[in-house]
XYZ file of C-alpha atoms in Angstrom:
258
model
C 0.000 0.000 0.000
C 1.146 3.571 -0.725
C -0.057 6.808 0.785
C 0.526 10.369 -0.355
C 2.208 12.542 2.311
C -0.397 14.466 4.283
C 0.844 18.049 3.932
C -0.134 20.914 6.204
C -2.317 22.716 3.713
C -4.491 25.466 5.119
C -8.057 25.089 3.900
C -10.715 27.766 4.130
C -13.550 25.547 2.971
C -15.037 23.097 5.464
C -16.568 20.173 3.549
C -19.777 18.349 4.416
C -18.522 14.784 4.279
C -20.409 11.507 4.258
C -18.983 7.985 3.957
C -20.384 5.294 1.701
C -19.218 2.374 -0.474
C -17.453 3.292 -3.708
C -19.955 3.064 -6.586
C -19.636 2.346 -10.326
C -20.334 6.045 -10.941
C -17.060 6.827 -9.112
C -14.929 4.837 -11.575
C -13.387 7.649 -13.634
C -12.777 9.993 -10.700
C -11.332 7.181 -8.595
C -8.878 6.306 -11.359
C -7.867 9.956 -11.776
C -7.236 10.446 -8.053
C -5.095 7.314 -7.864
C -3.014 8.550 -10.794
C -2.376 11.870 -9.009
C -1.663 10.473 -5.544
C 0.366 7.316 -6.107
C 3.723 6.739 -7.826
C 2.634 3.380 -9.229
C 0.075 2.677 -11.936
C -2.953 0.535 -11.141
C -4.547 -1.557 -13.846
C -8.081 -0.838 -15.037
C -9.150 -4.211 -13.689
C -8.305 -3.055 -10.165
C -10.699 -0.111 -10.394
C -13.444 -2.247 -11.921
C -13.100 -4.685 -9.022
C -13.291 -1.796 -6.548
C -16.428 -0.146 -7.915
C -18.198 -3.469 -8.442
C -17.163 -4.947 -5.111
C -15.444 -7.957 -6.667
C -13.260 -9.191 -3.807
C -12.682 -5.647 -2.547
C -14.477 -3.813 0.260
C -14.243 -0.033 -0.027
C -15.376 3.242 1.479
C -15.656 6.621 -0.208
C -15.487 10.021 1.446
C -17.896 12.263 -0.424
C -18.381 16.009 -0.171
C -22.110 16.575 -0.543
C -21.745 20.351 -0.728
C -23.566 23.104 1.098
C -26.927 22.230 -0.440
C -26.434 18.446 -0.335
C -26.805 18.423 -4.102
C -23.293 17.441 -5.223
C -21.606 14.082 -4.703
C -17.873 14.671 -5.157
C -15.432 11.855 -4.346
C -12.680 13.376 -2.194
C -11.190 10.346 -0.446
C -11.259 6.583 -0.390
C -9.920 3.423 1.210
C -9.879 0.031 -0.484
C -9.407 -3.257 1.357
C -9.358 -6.987 0.808
C -10.369 -9.735 3.269
C -7.932 -12.648 3.261
C -7.457 -15.868 5.233
C -4.922 -15.486 8.021
C -3.111 -18.687 7.078
C -2.624 -17.358 3.524
C -1.197 -14.031 4.665
C 2.373 -12.856 5.063
C 1.772 -12.021 8.729
C 0.656 -15.450 9.934
C 3.838 -15.648 12.023
C 2.838 -12.385 13.727
C -0.340 -13.889 15.133
C -0.872 -16.180 18.092
C -1.794 -19.785 17.350
C -5.436 -18.991 18.101
C -5.446 -16.022 15.728
C -3.928 -18.042 12.888
C -6.457 -20.880 13.070
C -8.047 -22.126 9.868
C -11.117 -19.849 9.861
C -9.362 -16.660 11.016
C -9.313 -13.733 8.584
C -7.495 -10.423 8.176
C -8.289 -7.152 6.455
C -5.545 -5.748 4.240
C -5.636 -2.060 3.307
C -4.798 -1.751 -0.385
C -4.973 2.011 -0.934
C -5.906 5.057 1.120
C -5.986 8.591 -0.219
C -7.497 12.027 0.263
C -7.518 14.794 -2.339
C -4.917 17.351 -1.280
C -7.192 20.335 -0.744
C -9.412 18.240 1.544
C -6.665 17.138 3.916
C -6.418 18.117 7.582
C -10.153 17.607 8.085
C -9.825 14.172 9.711
C -11.065 12.386 6.585
C -8.228 9.844 6.414
C -8.712 8.990 10.084
C -12.444 8.515 9.579
C -11.827 6.189 6.618
C -9.409 4.053 8.625
C -11.879 3.897 11.506
C -14.490 2.587 9.061
C -12.051 -0.210 8.212
C -11.229 -1.123 11.829
C -14.916 -1.009 12.731
C -15.712 -3.334 9.843
C -12.897 -5.719 10.855
C -14.123 -5.737 14.458
C -17.643 -6.630 13.300
C -16.350 -9.937 11.865
C -15.854 -12.260 14.829
C -13.240 -14.353 13.030
C -11.158 -11.335 11.959
C -7.985 -10.832 13.982
C -6.214 -7.814 12.485
C -6.019 -5.028 9.935
C -2.625 -4.590 8.272
C -0.890 -2.615 5.529
C 2.446 -1.513 4.090
C 3.889 1.994 3.988
C 6.819 2.961 1.770
C 9.773 3.841 4.008
C 10.220 7.457 2.895
C 6.597 8.405 3.633
C 7.120 9.761 7.142
C 3.749 11.598 7.325
C 1.929 8.307 6.620
C 4.082 6.503 9.200
C 3.193 9.138 11.798
C -0.475 8.907 10.816
C -0.758 5.141 11.351
C 1.101 5.307 14.632
C -1.382 7.972 15.728
C -4.190 5.599 14.688
C -2.748 2.988 17.096
C -1.305 0.709 14.414
C 1.821 -1.133 15.526
C 4.963 -0.932 13.416
C 5.937 -4.603 13.285
C 8.844 -4.938 10.865
C 10.844 -3.361 8.062
C 10.793 -5.070 4.659
C 13.861 -4.443 2.519
C 13.316 -3.680 -1.176
C 9.587 -4.379 -0.872
C 8.545 -1.932 -3.594
C 9.950 -1.675 -7.098
C 8.965 1.658 -8.644
C 10.309 3.117 -11.868
C 13.446 1.009 -11.807
C 14.258 1.532 -8.117
C 13.741 -0.562 -4.990
C 12.263 0.932 -1.827
C 11.921 -0.446 1.675
C 8.538 -0.652 3.387
C 7.176 -0.805 6.914
C 4.516 -3.297 7.986
C 1.801 -1.946 10.300
C -0.780 -4.073 12.145
C -3.915 -3.161 14.118
C -5.222 -6.123 16.136
C -8.967 -6.691 16.686
C -11.190 -9.254 18.416
C -8.468 -10.503 20.740
C -5.920 -10.961 17.978
C -2.410 -10.204 19.146
C 1.237 -10.734 18.403
C 2.963 -13.769 19.967
C 5.189 -11.185 21.643
C 2.321 -9.201 23.166
C 2.565 -8.221 26.866
C -0.024 -10.876 27.732
C 2.070 -13.592 26.109
C 5.228 -12.327 27.803
C 3.501 -12.526 31.196
C 2.168 -15.990 30.390
C 5.630 -17.199 29.381
C 7.162 -15.699 32.520
C 4.499 -17.357 34.699
C 5.141 -20.731 33.070
C 8.899 -20.321 33.593
C 8.492 -19.395 37.265
C 6.101 -22.297 37.797
C 8.622 -24.710 36.297
C 11.402 -23.212 38.405
C 9.391 -23.643 41.609
C 8.535 -27.231 40.651
C 12.213 -28.011 40.054
C 13.154 -26.464 43.387
C 10.445 -28.457 45.172
C 11.708 -31.663 43.568
C 15.254 -30.982 44.702
C 14.135 -30.250 48.263
C 12.055 -33.441 48.305
C 15.015 -35.546 47.129
C 17.262 -33.902 49.700
C 14.794 -34.684 52.491
C 14.372 -38.199 51.138
C 18.087 -38.937 51.481
C 17.974 -37.975 55.158
C 14.993 -40.257 55.921
C 15.336 -44.045 56.817
C 15.579 -46.310 53.764
C 12.631 -48.433 54.835
C 9.486 -46.563 55.541
C 6.952 -47.676 58.066
C 4.502 -50.235 56.700
C 0.937 -49.145 56.372
C -2.076 -51.372 56.238
C -4.216 -50.941 53.197
C -6.904 -52.824 51.378
C -5.811 -51.236 48.060
C -2.835 -52.377 46.033
C -0.478 -49.375 45.693
C 1.896 -48.950 42.780
C 5.494 -48.047 43.618
C 8.475 -46.811 41.681
C 10.704 -49.829 42.352
C 8.909 -52.776 43.932
C 6.260 -53.676 46.464
C 6.203 -56.403 49.146
C 2.786 -57.844 49.820
C 2.122 -59.726 53.078
C -0.482 -62.375 53.605
C -2.637 -59.869 55.468
C -2.561 -57.538 52.448
C -0.173 -55.221 54.234
C 2.007 -53.288 51.783
C 5.510 -52.119 52.617
C 6.842 -49.669 50.053
C 10.515 -49.399 49.271
C 11.256 -45.864 48.209
């Protein structure tokens, strides 16, 4: 995914914005905006899939104007729902989150027309995505890529509570040059990284438990060495299993050799 830097452009016009799915009537404008905002060229098939909802879930930010008569596309976000086990971030999910029916939402493109920036439109579009992901009980995360030189976009996603997980070397190839990318993840519905604080605490608790068990075993063996070799016989009507051997008397008395 690529995002245009969000510049500090002073705007005097305050738009009346609504959010809706991208429609077939948005096709030409959507294609034009992508061409202006992004350094890579998207095929016509991509836009047809977006406007017709073929494997892509999208939201449009639309300025309806002062009289609610116009319907101008000023921003958009496009996403795809994929199976967690087919994704590149399966290793970044806990075993529960990467189960067979778990899904993820991948943000393909996000953009806002320059003169409409600094009105919170990009944030609202991303919130539509995270809300949608949260509504699917089997969805565990929203994720995306940001080209490494796009610092405004990096700052934006960190502000939106996305976690910067890893750097991908030479992820993009644009106009004959390679560019690194950053992978961002926003966990939903209990999805989390295997290295989340909860998992760290769980691992620490398991380690301490094992340590205490080992210590208890050592203390027991130490006390055992100090005790008489033959323990006092106890009468019992039940046959007890022992580590080494058992001696059974005619009166069903069992003496255990420990």
